[in-house]
Structures are given as structure tokens and as C-alpha cells.
mmCIF file of C-alpha atoms and ligand atoms in Angstrom:
data_model
loop_
_atom_site.group_PDB
_atom_site.id
_atom_site.type_symbol
_atom_site.label_atom_id
_atom_site.label_comp_id
_atom_site.label_asym_id
_atom_site.label_seq_id
_atom_site.Cartn_x
_atom_site.Cartn_y
_atom_site.Cartn_z
ATOM 1 C CA UNK V 20 -21.885 -23.690 -61.885
ATOM 2 C CA UNK V 21 -18.149 -23.701 -62.344
ATOM 3 C CA UNK V 22 -16.648 -26.918 -60.969
ATOM 4 C CA UNK V 23 -13.809 -25.262 -58.582
ATOM 5 C CA UNK V 24 -12.127 -28.606 -57.924
ATOM 6 C CA UNK V 25 -10.302 -28.235 -61.144
ATOM 7 C CA UNK V 26 -8.564 -25.096 -59.629
ATOM 8 C CA UNK V 27 -8.422 -26.312 -56.039
ATOM 9 C CA UNK V 28 -7.634 -29.789 -55.322
ATOM 10 C CA UNK V 29 -8.002 -29.633 -51.463
ATOM 11 C CA UNK V 30 -11.523 -28.272 -51.963
ATOM 12 C CA UNK V 31 -13.292 -25.232 -50.704
ATOM 13 C CA UNK V 32 -13.994 -26.894 -47.287
ATOM 14 C CA UNK V 33 -10.025 -27.175 -46.666
ATOM 15 C CA UNK V 34 -9.592 -23.683 -47.764
ATOM 16 C CA UNK V 35 -11.997 -22.112 -45.401
ATOM 17 C CA UNK V 36 -10.448 -24.320 -42.547
ATOM 18 C CA UNK V 37 -6.953 -22.967 -43.502
ATOM 19 C CA UNK V 38 -8.328 -19.471 -43.399
ATOM 20 C CA UNK V 39 -10.068 -19.940 -40.073
ATOM 21 C CA UNK V 40 -6.755 -21.451 -38.624
ATOM 22 C CA UNK V 41 -4.710 -18.017 -39.626
ATOM 23 C CA UNK V 42 -7.355 -15.595 -38.695
ATOM 24 C CA UNK V 43 -6.165 -15.238 -35.076
ATOM 25 C CA UNK V 44 -2.710 -14.072 -36.410
ATOM 26 C CA UNK V 45 -4.153 -11.960 -39.052
ATOM 27 C CA UNK V 46 -6.153 -10.429 -36.111
ATOM 28 C CA UNK V 47 -3.088 -9.753 -34.254
ATOM 29 C CA UNK V 48 -1.202 -8.199 -37.401
ATOM 30 C CA UNK V 49 -4.207 -5.859 -37.890
ATOM 31 C CA UNK V 50 -4.163 -4.755 -34.285
ATOM 32 C CA UNK V 51 -0.448 -4.213 -34.243
ATOM 33 C CA UNK V 52 -0.748 -2.082 -37.460
ATOM 34 C CA UNK V 53 -3.681 -0.239 -36.188
ATOM 35 C CA UNK V 54 -1.998 0.722 -32.935
ATOM 36 C CA UNK V 55 1.266 1.870 -34.743
ATOM 37 C CA UNK V 56 0.091 4.204 -37.800
ATOM 38 C CA UNK V 57 2.717 5.890 -39.980
ATOM 39 C CA UNK V 58 1.910 8.724 -42.584
ATOM 40 C CA UNK V 59 2.937 8.289 -46.343
ATOM 41 C CA UNK V 60 6.783 8.025 -46.827
ATOM 42 C CA UNK V 61 7.308 7.386 -42.972
ATOM 43 C CA UNK V 62 6.343 3.561 -42.676
ATOM 44 C CA UNK V 63 9.510 2.404 -41.256
ATOM 45 C CA UNK V 64 8.175 0.481 -38.323
ATOM 46 C CA UNK V 65 5.252 -1.132 -40.104
ATOM 47 C CA UNK V 66 7.431 -2.104 -42.921
ATOM 48 C CA UNK V 67 9.951 -3.788 -40.489
ATOM 49 C CA UNK V 68 6.862 -5.283 -38.854
ATOM 50 C CA UNK V 69 5.846 -6.806 -42.234
ATOM 51 C CA UNK V 70 9.134 -8.099 -43.125
ATOM 52 C CA UNK V 71 9.473 -9.859 -39.809
ATOM 53 C CA UNK V 72 6.210 -11.607 -40.206
ATOM 54 C CA UNK V 73 6.920 -12.719 -43.835
ATOM 55 C CA UNK V 74 10.180 -14.192 -42.395
ATOM 56 C CA UNK V 75 8.193 -15.980 -39.738
ATOM 57 C CA UNK V 76 5.889 -17.367 -42.382
ATOM 58 C CA UNK V 77 8.792 -18.751 -44.092
ATOM 59 C CA UNK V 78 9.181 -16.312 -47.004
ATOM 60 C CA UNK V 79 12.278 -13.808 -47.996
ATOM 61 C CA UNK V 80 11.085 -10.342 -47.924
ATOM 62 C CA UNK V 81 12.731 -7.994 -50.394
ATOM 63 C CA UNK V 82 12.938 -4.197 -49.734
ATOM 64 C CA UNK V 83 11.949 -1.947 -52.514
ATOM 65 C CA UNK V 84 14.714 0.533 -53.544
ATOM 66 C CA UNK V 85 12.130 3.234 -53.086
ATOM 67 C CA UNK V 86 10.579 4.004 -49.912
ATOM 68 C CA UNK V 87 9.376 1.587 -47.246
ATOM 69 C CA UNK V 88 7.826 -1.036 -49.825
ATOM 70 C CA UNK V 89 8.207 -4.814 -49.406
ATOM 71 C CA UNK V 90 7.629 -7.712 -51.708
ATOM 72 C CA UNK V 91 8.006 -11.453 -51.498
ATOM 73 C CA UNK V 92 7.385 -14.039 -53.774
ATOM 74 C CA UNK V 93 5.920 -17.588 -53.236
ATOM 75 C CA UNK V 94 6.892 -20.127 -55.754
ATOM 76 C CA UNK V 95 4.406 -23.054 -56.550
ATOM 77 C CA UNK V 96 5.691 -26.504 -56.440
ATOM 78 C CA UNK V 97 3.104 -28.219 -58.552
ATOM 79 C CA UNK V 98 4.545 -29.412 -61.898
ATOM 80 C CA UNK V 99 3.105 -27.532 -65.014
ATOM 81 C CA UNK V 100 3.653 -27.579 -68.612
ATOM 82 C CA UNK V 101 5.144 -24.657 -70.612
ATOM 83 C CA UNK V 102 3.512 -21.784 -68.885
ATOM 84 C CA UNK V 103 4.584 -20.423 -65.560
ATOM 85 C CA UNK V 104 2.942 -17.099 -64.689
ATOM 86 C CA UNK V 105 3.145 -14.656 -61.952
ATOM 87 C CA UNK V 106 0.366 -12.948 -60.353
ATOM 88 C CA UNK V 107 0.855 -9.976 -57.769
ATOM 89 C CA UNK V 108 -1.523 -9.362 -54.743
ATOM 90 C CA UNK V 109 -1.152 -5.693 -53.509
ATOM 91 C CA UNK V 110 -1.980 -4.108 -50.155
ATOM 92 C CA UNK V 111 -1.213 -0.568 -48.919
ATOM 93 C CA UNK V 112 -0.065 0.089 -45.270
ATOM 94 C CA UNK V 113 0.045 3.928 -44.787
ATOM 95 C CA UNK V 114 -1.998 5.899 -42.344
ATOM 96 C CA UNK V 115 -3.502 9.370 -42.198
ATOM 97 C CA UNK V 116 -3.107 12.452 -40.413
ATOM 98 C CA UNK V 117 -6.026 12.311 -38.115
ATOM 99 C CA UNK V 118 -6.708 11.872 -34.512
ATOM 100 C CA UNK V 119 -8.685 8.680 -33.818
ATOM 101 C CA UNK V 120 -11.840 8.744 -32.132
ATOM 102 C CA UNK V 121 -13.246 5.093 -32.413
ATOM 103 C CA UNK V 122 -12.578 4.153 -28.902
ATOM 104 C CA UNK V 123 -11.492 0.755 -29.875
ATOM 105 C CA UNK V 124 -9.241 -1.095 -27.287
ATOM 106 C CA UNK V 125 -6.404 -1.135 -29.970
ATOM 107 C CA UNK V 126 -6.598 2.303 -31.013
ATOM 108 C CA UNK V 127 -3.659 4.339 -32.204
ATOM 109 C CA UNK V 128 -1.007 5.090 -29.695
ATOM 110 C CA UNK V 129 0.275 8.222 -31.721
ATOM 111 C CA UNK V 130 -1.785 11.162 -31.414
ATOM 112 C CA UNK V 131 -2.699 12.748 -34.579
ATOM 113 C CA UNK V 132 -2.212 9.471 -36.641
ATOM 114 C CA UNK V 133 -4.791 6.906 -37.624
ATOM 115 C CA UNK V 134 -5.571 4.177 -39.821
ATOM 116 C CA UNK V 135 -8.796 5.813 -40.913
ATOM 117 C CA UNK V 136 -8.542 4.167 -44.597
ATOM 118 C CA UNK V 137 -8.415 0.584 -43.545
ATOM 119 C CA UNK V 138 -4.944 -0.114 -44.859
ATOM 120 C CA UNK V 139 -4.152 -1.796 -41.603
ATOM 121 C CA UNK V 140 -6.816 -4.440 -42.531
ATOM 122 C CA UNK V 141 -5.259 -4.689 -46.041
ATOM 123 C CA UNK V 142 -1.761 -5.290 -45.065
ATOM 124 C CA UNK V 143 -2.976 -7.973 -42.324
ATOM 125 C CA UNK V 144 -5.045 -9.794 -44.779
ATOM 126 C CA UNK V 145 -2.200 -10.038 -47.384
ATOM 127 C CA UNK V 146 -0.269 -11.380 -44.475
ATOM 128 C CA UNK V 147 -2.780 -13.854 -43.906
ATOM 129 C CA UNK V 148 -2.885 -14.775 -47.922
ATOM 130 C CA UNK V 149 0.706 -15.109 -47.481
ATOM 131 C CA UNK V 150 0.456 -17.660 -44.892
ATOM 132 C CA UNK V 151 -2.188 -19.821 -46.744
ATOM 133 C CA UNK V 152 -0.650 -19.688 -50.086
ATOM 134 C CA UNK V 153 2.776 -20.900 -48.517
ATOM 135 C CA UNK V 154 0.820 -23.861 -47.269
ATOM 136 C CA UNK V 155 -0.716 -24.520 -50.554
ATOM 137 C CA UNK V 156 2.548 -24.262 -52.649
ATOM 138 C CA UNK V 157 2.143 -27.994 -53.727
ATOM 139 C CA UNK V 158 -1.336 -26.820 -55.370
ATOM 140 C CA UNK V 159 -0.089 -24.348 -57.849
ATOM 141 C CA UNK V 160 2.625 -23.666 -60.502
ATOM 142 C CA UNK V 161 4.021 -20.240 -61.115
ATOM 143 C CA UNK V 162 4.433 -17.443 -58.752
ATOM 144 C CA UNK V 163 2.585 -15.454 -56.102
ATOM 145 C CA UNK V 164 4.214 -12.037 -55.545
ATOM 146 C CA UNK V 165 3.010 -10.029 -52.641
ATOM 147 C CA UNK V 166 3.350 -6.342 -52.748
ATOM 148 C CA UNK V 167 3.117 -4.311 -49.395
ATOM 149 C CA UNK V 168 2.938 -0.943 -50.671
ATOM 150 C CA UNK V 169 3.471 2.466 -48.728
ATOM 151 C CA UNK V 170 2.500 5.987 -49.594
ATOM 152 C CA UNK V 171 -0.983 5.179 -51.202
ATOM 153 C CA UNK V 172 -2.285 8.289 -49.629
ATOM 154 C CA UNK V 173 0.184 10.671 -51.510
ATOM 155 C CA UNK V 174 -1.238 10.883 -54.851
ATOM 156 C CA UNK V 175 1.455 13.232 -56.302
ATOM 157 C CA UNK V 176 4.342 11.153 -54.972
ATOM 158 C CA UNK V 177 2.379 7.773 -55.158
ATOM 159 C CA UNK V 178 3.881 4.489 -53.305
ATOM 160 C CA UNK V 179 2.670 2.320 -56.238
ATOM 161 C CA UNK V 180 4.497 4.394 -58.919
ATOM 162 C CA UNK V 181 7.604 4.650 -56.926
ATOM 163 C CA UNK V 182 7.372 0.615 -56.580
ATOM 164 C CA UNK V 183 6.728 0.057 -60.053
ATOM 165 C CA UNK V 184 9.676 2.252 -61.263
ATOM 166 C CA UNK V 185 11.812 0.528 -58.679
ATOM 167 C CA UNK V 186 10.926 -2.822 -60.811
ATOM 168 C CA UNK V 187 8.376 -4.481 -58.464
ATOM 169 C CA UNK V 188 6.536 -5.746 -61.550
ATOM 170 C CA UNK V 189 9.706 -7.346 -62.940
ATOM 171 C CA UNK V 190 11.967 -10.332 -61.880
ATOM 172 C CA UNK V 191 9.839 -12.267 -61.986
ATOM 173 C CA UNK V 192 7.891 -10.592 -64.566
ATOM 174 C CA UNK V 193 4.208 -9.882 -63.372
ATOM 175 C CA UNK V 194 1.445 -11.138 -65.492
ATOM 176 C CA UNK V 195 -1.567 -9.692 -63.509
ATOM 177 C CA UNK V 196 -2.226 -7.681 -60.210
ATOM 178 C CA UNK V 197 -5.251 -7.679 -58.032
ATOM 179 C CA UNK V 198 -6.032 -5.435 -55.115
ATOM 180 C CA UNK V 199 -9.045 -4.743 -52.766
ATOM 181 C CA UNK V 200 -10.310 -1.861 -50.374
ATOM 182 C CA UNK V 201 -12.294 -2.104 -47.543
ATOM 183 C CA UNK V 202 -15.494 -0.257 -47.926
ATOM 184 C CA UNK V 203 -18.008 0.944 -45.391
ATOM 185 C CA UNK V 204 -21.031 1.309 -47.817
ATOM 186 C CA UNK V 205 -21.022 -2.456 -48.313
ATOM 187 C CA UNK V 206 -22.089 -5.137 -45.665
ATOM 188 C CA UNK V 207 -19.693 -7.621 -44.417
ATOM 189 C CA UNK V 208 -19.755 -10.745 -46.702
ATOM 190 C CA UNK V 209 -20.476 -8.667 -49.986
ATOM 191 C CA UNK V 210 -18.201 -6.938 -52.486
ATOM 192 C CA UNK V 211 -18.688 -4.160 -54.994
ATOM 193 C CA UNK V 212 -16.936 -5.127 -58.267
ATOM 194 C CA UNK V 213 -17.210 -2.954 -61.200
ATOM 195 C CA UNK V 214 -16.792 -4.428 -64.676
ATOM 196 C CA UNK V 215 -14.931 -1.518 -66.030
ATOM 197 C CA UNK V 216 -13.212 0.643 -63.738
ATOM 198 C CA UNK V 217 -12.399 0.732 -60.107
ATOM 199 C CA UNK V 218 -11.275 4.320 -59.372
ATOM 200 C CA UNK V 219 -11.222 7.669 -61.288
ATOM 201 C CA UNK V 220 -8.570 9.920 -62.417
ATOM 202 C CA UNK V 221 -7.834 12.551 -59.765
ATOM 203 C CA UNK V 222 -6.376 15.837 -61.082
ATOM 204 C CA UNK V 223 -6.139 19.147 -59.314
ATOM 205 C CA UNK V 224 -6.282 22.630 -60.724
ATOM 206 C CA UNK V 225 -5.651 26.370 -59.713
ATOM 207 C CA UNK V 226 -7.078 29.216 -61.308
ATOM 208 C CA UNK V 227 -5.629 32.632 -60.892
ATOM 209 C CA UNK V 228 -7.722 35.574 -62.122
ATOM 210 C CA UNK V 229 -6.196 38.958 -62.564
ATOM 211 C CA UNK V 230 -8.071 42.168 -62.535
ATOM 212 C CA UNK V 231 -7.372 45.715 -61.484
ATOM 213 C CA UNK V 232 -8.043 47.526 -58.164
ATOM 214 C CA UNK V 233 -10.132 50.504 -57.917
ATOM 215 C CA UNK V 234 -12.594 52.249 -55.408
ATOM 216 C CA UNK V 235 -15.559 50.113 -55.252
ATOM 217 C CA UNK V 236 -17.887 52.693 -54.475
ATOM 218 C CA UNK V 237 -16.737 55.715 -56.397
ATOM 219 C CA UNK V 238 -15.155 54.364 -59.324
ATOM 220 C CA UNK V 239 -15.833 50.630 -60.267
ATOM 221 C CA UNK V 240 -15.528 51.266 -63.800
ATOM 222 C CA UNK V 241 -11.813 52.283 -63.325
ATOM 223 C CA UNK V 242 -11.001 48.677 -62.105
ATOM 224 C CA UNK V 243 -11.310 45.252 -63.484
ATOM 225 C CA UNK V 244 -13.290 43.185 -60.909
ATOM 226 C CA UNK V 245 -11.497 39.928 -60.629
ATOM 227 C CA UNK V 246 -14.242 38.731 -58.036
ATOM 228 C CA UNK V 247 -16.901 39.322 -61.010
ATOM 229 C CA UNK V 248 -14.810 37.360 -63.444
ATOM 230 C CA UNK V 249 -14.220 34.348 -60.886
ATOM 231 C CA UNK V 250 -18.296 34.342 -60.428
ATOM 232 C CA UNK V 251 -18.548 33.745 -64.115
ATOM 233 C CA UNK V 252 -15.838 31.304 -64.568
ATOM 234 C CA UNK V 253 -17.250 29.282 -61.652
ATOM 235 C CA UNK V 254 -20.719 29.296 -63.261
ATOM 236 C CA UNK V 255 -19.355 28.469 -66.639
ATOM 237 C CA UNK V 256 -17.274 25.637 -65.429
ATOM 238 C CA UNK V 257 -20.550 23.905 -64.430
ATOM 239 C CA UNK V 258 -21.469 23.680 -67.774
ATOM 240 C CA UNK V 259 -18.483 21.407 -68.767
ATOM 241 C CA UNK V 260 -20.130 18.413 -67.000
ATOM 242 C CA UNK V 261 -23.716 19.303 -67.765
ATOM 243 C CA UNK V 262 -23.441 20.655 -71.552
ATOM 244 C CA UNK V 263 -20.004 20.137 -72.885
ATOM 245 C CA UNK V 264 -19.369 16.336 -72.050
ATOM 246 C CA UNK V 265 -21.623 13.537 -73.206
ATOM 247 C CA UNK V 266 -23.955 11.913 -70.644
ATOM 248 C CA UNK V 267 -21.906 8.958 -70.982
ATOM 249 C CA UNK V 268 -18.633 10.665 -70.252
ATOM 250 C CA UNK V 269 -17.992 10.360 -66.551
ATOM 251 C CA UNK V 270 -16.657 13.329 -64.873
ATOM 252 C CA UNK V 271 -17.023 15.536 -61.607
ATOM 253 C CA UNK V 272 -15.491 18.882 -61.426
ATOM 254 C CA UNK V 273 -15.523 20.899 -57.990
ATOM 255 C CA UNK V 274 -14.121 23.863 -56.718
ATOM 256 C CA UNK V 275 -13.173 23.620 -53.179
ATOM 257 C CA UNK V 276 -11.205 26.934 -52.429
ATOM 258 C CA UNK V 277 -11.758 30.574 -53.593
ATOM 259 C CA UNK V 278 -9.875 33.529 -51.926
ATOM 260 C CA UNK V 279 -9.913 36.876 -52.956
ATOM 261 C CA UNK V 280 -10.357 40.762 -52.187
ATOM 262 C CA UNK V 281 -8.617 42.991 -49.596
ATOM 263 C CA UNK V 282 -11.374 45.040 -48.315
ATOM 264 C CA UNK V 283 -14.955 45.603 -48.523
ATOM 265 C CA UNK V 284 -14.906 48.664 -50.682
ATOM 266 C CA UNK V 285 -11.949 47.901 -52.920
ATOM 267 C CA UNK V 286 -12.544 46.164 -56.257
ATOM 268 C CA UNK V 287 -10.548 43.098 -55.975
ATOM 269 C CA UNK V 288 -7.442 42.779 -58.506
ATOM 270 C CA UNK V 289 -6.742 39.094 -57.736
ATOM 271 C CA UNK V 290 -8.652 35.662 -57.123
ATOM 272 C CA UNK V 291 -7.300 32.377 -56.489
ATOM 273 C CA UNK V 292 -9.478 29.266 -56.878
ATOM 274 C CA UNK V 293 -8.610 25.607 -56.610
ATOM 275 C CA UNK V 294 -10.524 22.482 -57.467
ATOM 276 C CA UNK V 295 -10.527 18.859 -58.347
ATOM 277 C CA UNK V 296 -11.368 17.365 -61.821
ATOM 278 C CA UNK V 297 -12.077 13.424 -61.701
ATOM 279 C CA UNK V 298 -12.780 11.503 -64.751
ATOM 280 C CA UNK V 299 -12.586 7.806 -65.876
ATOM 281 C CA UNK V 300 -11.682 7.907 -69.723
ATOM 282 C CA UNK V 301 -8.149 9.258 -70.725
ATOM 283 C CA UNK V 302 -10.127 11.158 -73.491
ATOM 284 C CA UNK V 303 -12.682 12.764 -71.190
ATOM 285 C CA UNK V 304 -9.647 13.592 -68.994
ATOM 286 C CA UNK V 305 -8.023 15.522 -71.596
ATOM 287 C CA UNK V 306 -11.186 17.126 -72.900
ATOM 288 C CA UNK V 307 -12.139 18.298 -69.385
ATOM 289 C CA UNK V 308 -8.641 20.055 -68.946
ATOM 290 C CA UNK V 309 -8.877 21.707 -72.224
ATOM 291 C CA UNK V 310 -12.332 23.046 -71.654
ATOM 292 C CA UNK V 311 -11.335 24.346 -68.423
ATOM 293 C CA UNK V 312 -8.333 26.303 -69.712
ATOM 294 C CA UNK V 313 -10.673 27.397 -72.740
ATOM 295 C CA UNK V 314 -13.434 28.743 -70.573
ATOM 296 C CA UNK V 315 -11.395 30.302 -67.920
ATOM 297 C CA UNK V 316 -9.078 32.138 -70.614
ATOM 298 C CA UNK V 317 -12.357 33.088 -72.788
ATOM 299 C CA UNK V 318 -14.146 34.679 -69.911
ATOM 300 C CA UNK V 319 -11.068 36.427 -68.402
ATOM 301 C CA UNK V 320 -10.168 37.957 -71.882
ATOM 302 C CA UNK V 321 -13.668 39.087 -72.383
ATOM 303 C CA UNK V 322 -13.840 40.882 -69.132
ATOM 304 C CA UNK V 323 -10.686 42.819 -69.681
ATOM 305 C CA UNK V 324 -8.778 40.923 -67.238
ATOM 306 C CA UNK V 325 -6.574 37.639 -67.485
ATOM 307 C CA UNK V 326 -6.414 34.082 -66.044
ATOM 308 C CA UNK V 327 -4.006 31.599 -65.567
ATOM 309 C CA UNK V 328 -4.768 27.681 -65.221
ATOM 310 C CA UNK V 329 -2.277 25.407 -63.385
ATOM 311 C CA UNK V 330 -3.630 21.888 -64.065
ATOM 312 C CA UNK V 331 -1.667 19.209 -62.283
ATOM 313 C CA UNK V 332 -2.352 15.468 -63.334
ATOM 314 C CA UNK V 333 -2.632 13.147 -60.276
ATOM 315 C CA UNK V 334 -3.530 9.709 -60.313
ATOM 316 C CA UNK V 335 -4.969 8.272 -63.577
ATOM 317 C CA UNK V 336 -8.082 5.918 -63.395
ATOM 318 C CA UNK V 337 -7.948 2.173 -62.467
ATOM 319 C CA UNK V 338 -9.316 0.079 -65.310
ATOM 320 C CA UNK V 339 -10.415 -3.341 -64.603
ATOM 321 C CA UNK V 340 -9.124 -6.074 -67.070
ATOM 322 C CA UNK V 341 -12.142 -8.016 -68.681
ATOM 323 C CA UNK V 342 -10.780 -11.549 -68.216
ATOM 324 C CA UNK V 343 -9.426 -10.756 -64.609
ATOM 325 C CA UNK V 344 -12.934 -9.308 -63.918
ATOM 326 C CA UNK V 345 -14.586 -12.605 -64.886
ATOM 327 C CA UNK V 346 -12.068 -14.739 -62.877
ATOM 328 C CA UNK V 347 -12.392 -12.432 -59.760
ATOM 329 C CA UNK V 348 -16.042 -12.216 -60.193
ATOM 330 C CA UNK V 349 -16.703 -16.093 -60.366
ATOM 331 C CA UNK V 350 -14.083 -16.766 -57.475
ATOM 332 C CA UNK V 351 -15.832 -14.130 -55.263
ATOM 333 C CA UNK V 352 -19.089 -15.838 -56.053
ATOM 334 C CA UNK V 353 -17.575 -19.086 -55.136
ATOM 335 C CA UNK V 354 -16.249 -17.702 -51.844
ATOM 336 C CA UNK V 355 -19.339 -15.436 -50.890
ATOM 337 C CA UNK V 356 -22.208 -16.649 -52.815
ATOM 338 C CA UNK V 357 -23.242 -15.261 -56.216
ATOM 339 C CA UNK V 358 -25.846 -12.793 -54.841
ATOM 340 C CA UNK V 359 -23.125 -11.295 -52.673
ATOM 341 C CA UNK V 360 -21.014 -10.025 -55.543
ATOM 342 C CA UNK V 361 -22.619 -6.676 -56.498
ATOM 343 C CA UNK V 362 -22.194 -4.498 -59.199
ATOM 344 C CA UNK V 363 -21.758 -1.010 -57.467
ATOM 345 C CA UNK V 364 -24.522 0.749 -59.940
ATOM 346 C CA UNK V 365 -22.375 3.881 -59.743
ATOM 347 C CA UNK V 366 -18.878 4.692 -60.855
ATOM 348 C CA UNK V 367 -16.497 5.296 -58.047
ATOM 349 C CA UNK V 368 -14.954 8.936 -58.577
ATOM 350 C CA UNK V 369 -12.474 8.511 -55.703
ATOM 351 C CA UNK V 370 -8.788 8.193 -56.527
ATOM 352 C CA UNK V 371 -6.594 5.015 -55.830
ATOM 353 C CA UNK V 372 -2.892 4.772 -56.702
ATOM 354 C CA UNK V 373 -3.605 1.047 -57.755
ATOM 355 C CA UNK V 374 -4.307 2.766 -60.893
ATOM 356 C CA UNK V 375 -0.624 2.618 -61.686
ATOM 357 C CA UNK V 376 -0.575 -1.193 -61.718
ATOM 358 C CA UNK V 377 -3.679 -1.283 -63.759
ATOM 359 C CA UNK V 378 -1.940 0.956 -66.408
ATOM 360 C CA UNK V 379 1.202 -1.358 -66.398
ATOM 361 C CA UNK V 380 -0.458 -4.932 -66.443
ATOM 362 C CA UNK V 381 -3.953 -6.330 -66.639
ATOM 363 C CA UNK V 382 -5.337 -5.742 -63.087
ATOM 364 C CA UNK V 383 -8.594 -5.912 -61.014
ATOM 365 C CA UNK V 384 -9.391 -4.158 -58.044
ATOM 366 C CA UNK V 385 -12.683 -4.283 -56.029
ATOM 367 C CA UNK V 386 -14.253 -3.125 -52.695
ATOM 368 C CA UNK V 387 -14.642 -5.387 -49.728
ATOM 369 C CA UNK V 388 -17.735 -4.655 -47.429
ATOM 370 C CA UNK V 389 -16.685 -4.077 -43.894
ATOM 371 C CA UNK V 390 -19.877 -2.751 -42.204
ATOM 372 C CA UNK V 391 -22.330 -4.635 -40.019
ATOM 373 C CA UNK V 392 -24.722 -1.545 -40.265
ATOM 374 C CA UNK V 393 -24.220 0.393 -43.560
ATOM 375 C CA UNK V 394 -26.565 3.189 -42.609
ATOM 376 C CA UNK V 395 -24.687 4.310 -39.491
ATOM 377 C CA UNK V 396 -21.084 3.290 -40.672
ATOM 378 C CA UNK V 397 -18.405 6.300 -40.633
ATOM 379 C CA UNK V 398 -16.986 6.971 -44.085
ATOM 380 C CA UNK V 399 -13.402 6.363 -45.065
ATOM 381 C CA UNK V 400 -10.955 8.851 -43.708
ATOM 382 C CA UNK V 401 -13.094 9.476 -40.969
ATOM 383 C CA UNK V 402 -11.722 9.651 -37.304
ATOM 384 C CA UNK V 403 -14.453 7.116 -36.374
ATOM 385 C CA UNK V 404 -13.962 4.642 -39.164
ATOM 386 C CA UNK V 405 -13.360 1.268 -37.866
ATOM 387 C CA UNK V 406 -13.895 -1.681 -40.468
ATOM 388 C CA UNK V 407 -15.447 -4.787 -39.077
ATOM 389 C CA UNK V 408 -12.491 -7.372 -38.694
ATOM 390 C CA UNK V 409 -14.985 -10.093 -39.872
ATOM 391 C CA UNK V 410 -14.627 -8.872 -43.382
ATOM 392 C CA UNK V 411 -11.098 -10.349 -43.185
ATOM 393 C CA UNK V 412 -11.436 -14.085 -44.027
ATOM 394 C CA UNK V 413 -13.746 -12.991 -47.158
ATOM 395 C CA UNK V 414 -11.062 -10.847 -48.298
ATOM 396 C CA UNK V 415 -8.436 -13.480 -47.845
ATOM 397 C CA UNK V 416 -10.507 -16.225 -49.509
ATOM 398 C CA UNK V 417 -11.175 -14.189 -52.621
ATOM 399 C CA UNK V 418 -7.673 -13.394 -53.186
ATOM 400 C CA UNK V 419 -6.450 -16.855 -52.553
ATOM 401 C CA UNK V 420 -8.820 -18.528 -54.745
ATOM 402 C CA UNK V 421 -8.404 -15.902 -57.612
ATOM 403 C CA UNK V 422 -4.590 -16.329 -57.410
ATOM 404 C CA UNK V 423 -4.789 -20.081 -57.659
ATOM 405 C CA UNK V 424 -7.399 -19.931 -60.518
ATOM 406 C CA UNK V 425 -4.909 -17.564 -62.435
ATOM 407 C CA UNK V 426 -2.031 -19.759 -61.856
ATOM 408 C CA UNK V 427 -3.726 -23.071 -62.633
ATOM 409 C CA UNK V 428 -5.904 -21.849 -65.485
HETATM 410 NI NI1 LIG B 45 -7.393 3.835 -48.686
#
């Protein structure tokens, strides 16, 4: 059993008490944010609301040069030796284009927009962490940087990437970043923490198959059937994961769109297919892209047609730093009980723009249980998704403990 008093002078009981005291305010933040959802790159009101809350806490919010991002620093007052480190805690706060069907009494006041991914809870928890850490300034040295990040849902114009490019990890230089995401497959009071990765690289591809039109009944041999070529390509793409990549190389390739043909009795001269490619390691990512291109070109050429692959690289994968993993894992065990810190047992193949932090500085990201009944809990991005707010004290405690431990270690 690790002795936590080394890292936390006031003791665990006092921390829980401090968190209990801020929960009514955190709940109000959450409800306000939930009622006022804004989509990626349009989070003006939420950004102003967060900045005002930070001022009320006694902090100085700094607007990002890009978009609606906000950051704020809390400097510890504990005398320290030579080492003054900085840890960033990040929360996103954009919403989705979806009409809410939760029926809750703080439902979205904006038709067609909703916090369906729990980012309202993330931002509210970070404000709670700000308040608690500000009270505990005498207990740590170094700096906690709070990052309120917009536009997580726009993978091609990611808010994380924009804030990093605008310098959020500098001045003071950030040594580590932590992030969390509510997750309905995990019960309240538990987390999923993967030792190696937290999210997958999320790429998008578009294949255009070109053939030659002809009469489909009278003279199919005079055409080049783009639909038949597309069918072969679809079949062959399945072998990338099943036969060309190793069993340890995590990958998913799915085609979600296929469009082609003009009339039932005409050989189609053009088919468009679009899909997603998810991978974890950078080498598997490059290999999957190369194989997609090779297979597509080879099949099209062998059938007398041609094909063009447009491969758009989206988010990279989020990789958890080994030391931070150990730190968060032990602090989460202290907060929740060791039996409640779970290995997911499967790799998350979803995308998350926290990945950009993890590619810049050592990082750790985990999933916070937010369901009372995991079997009947709507998934993320569902119009009925409503994380249970009882998860919030747990999320706050894990983040506060981990930040204190990192800065006092
Ligand atoms: Ni999300």
C-alpha cells in the first residue's frame, strides 16, 4: 500500500470533504453548459462562461490565440528544491448537432444541438478541480495549467491541435498532460485505464473506381464494370486485417458509403466508396494505408479499369506514457479502491484529439464510469446519452490527486 500522506499533507479525508463542498457549484456549471450546447468552433458563450467562472474562483483565464480555448494557471506556494514542474489538466467543451431526447430538466435549450458526448461534464469537473487546487496552493510546488479546449469533435480541424500550435503547452512549459472522458460502458465509481493507448488513429479514405459504360444486357463485354471491380476491392480489403497484418497489429477498416450506377440495365462506369481506417501503432497505420492503395490499384488494373485512392490522415492515436500510467493508476486506486481501476481488456478504436497532447508531451487519458445501469445506458453520441453526475466527484478526485502527486514527487 502506497503512503499517500507523502503527497498530500491534508490527508484523503480533507480532500474528499473539499470536493464535496464544490460539488453543488460543479453541478450548476454542468447544468448551465448542458442547457447551452455549441458545436465545434462556435463555443463562444461556453468559453465566456468558463472564463467568468475561473475569475470567480480567483484565477486569470487566458484566451487561446486560436478559437475559443481558455487556459489558466494555478501556481503552488509550497517551497520546493530545484524542480518546478507543470502539469496540464485538459477538458473539452464542444457539443454535437443532435436533438436531445433525454427528457432531463436541464435539457438543451437549442434545438438540434446537444451535449451528447459528456463534454459538459468534463468542463464542469475541470472547474471543480480548479477550485479545489486553488484552495490547496500551499500543498504543492510548481504549476497546474487548466486547458479548456473547444472543437474536439472536429477531427480534421482539431481544437487540441490548434491550441498546441497557439502555444498552450509553453510558458510555462508543460511537462505532462492528463485527460478523462465519461464512458457509459463503465459503472459510476470505476474507471477504464489502458496501459498503452487510449484512442486509435482515425483516418478516412475515398476510393473512386473508373470503368466503362455499356449496355448491361446486350453487350456487357464492351464495357468495364465498375461495380464488379468495387465488389472485388471490398472483398480484398477485408484481407488487410485478416491476412496482411499480424494478430498483434490492431486495426479496423470499414467501408460506410458505396455509390455507383445510373440505371439497372447500364454497366456502371463509376463507383465511389468511402470508409474509415483505425489503427494504434504508427507503423501499422502506414502499412494499412499502403496496402489499401496497392490492393485497390492492383484489382482495378487487373480488371481493365482504374481506381484512385484519396487517403486523409485524421487524428493520431493517443499513447499513454508508462510512468504517468503508473501514477494515475495508483492515485485512482487510492481514490476509488484498487478493484475499481480496470483494464478495459480491449483497445479503444475510437478517435480522440487528446492524441495531439500525447504526441507532444508525456500524457495519460482514461475513461470515467458514468452509468448506474451499464446494460441499459445509451452510448456516446446518442440523443439519449446522459452521464450520471455522481461520477463527477470521482473524476475530480483522480485528477487532483494525480496533479498533486506529479508536482510533489
Ligand atoms: Ni467526446
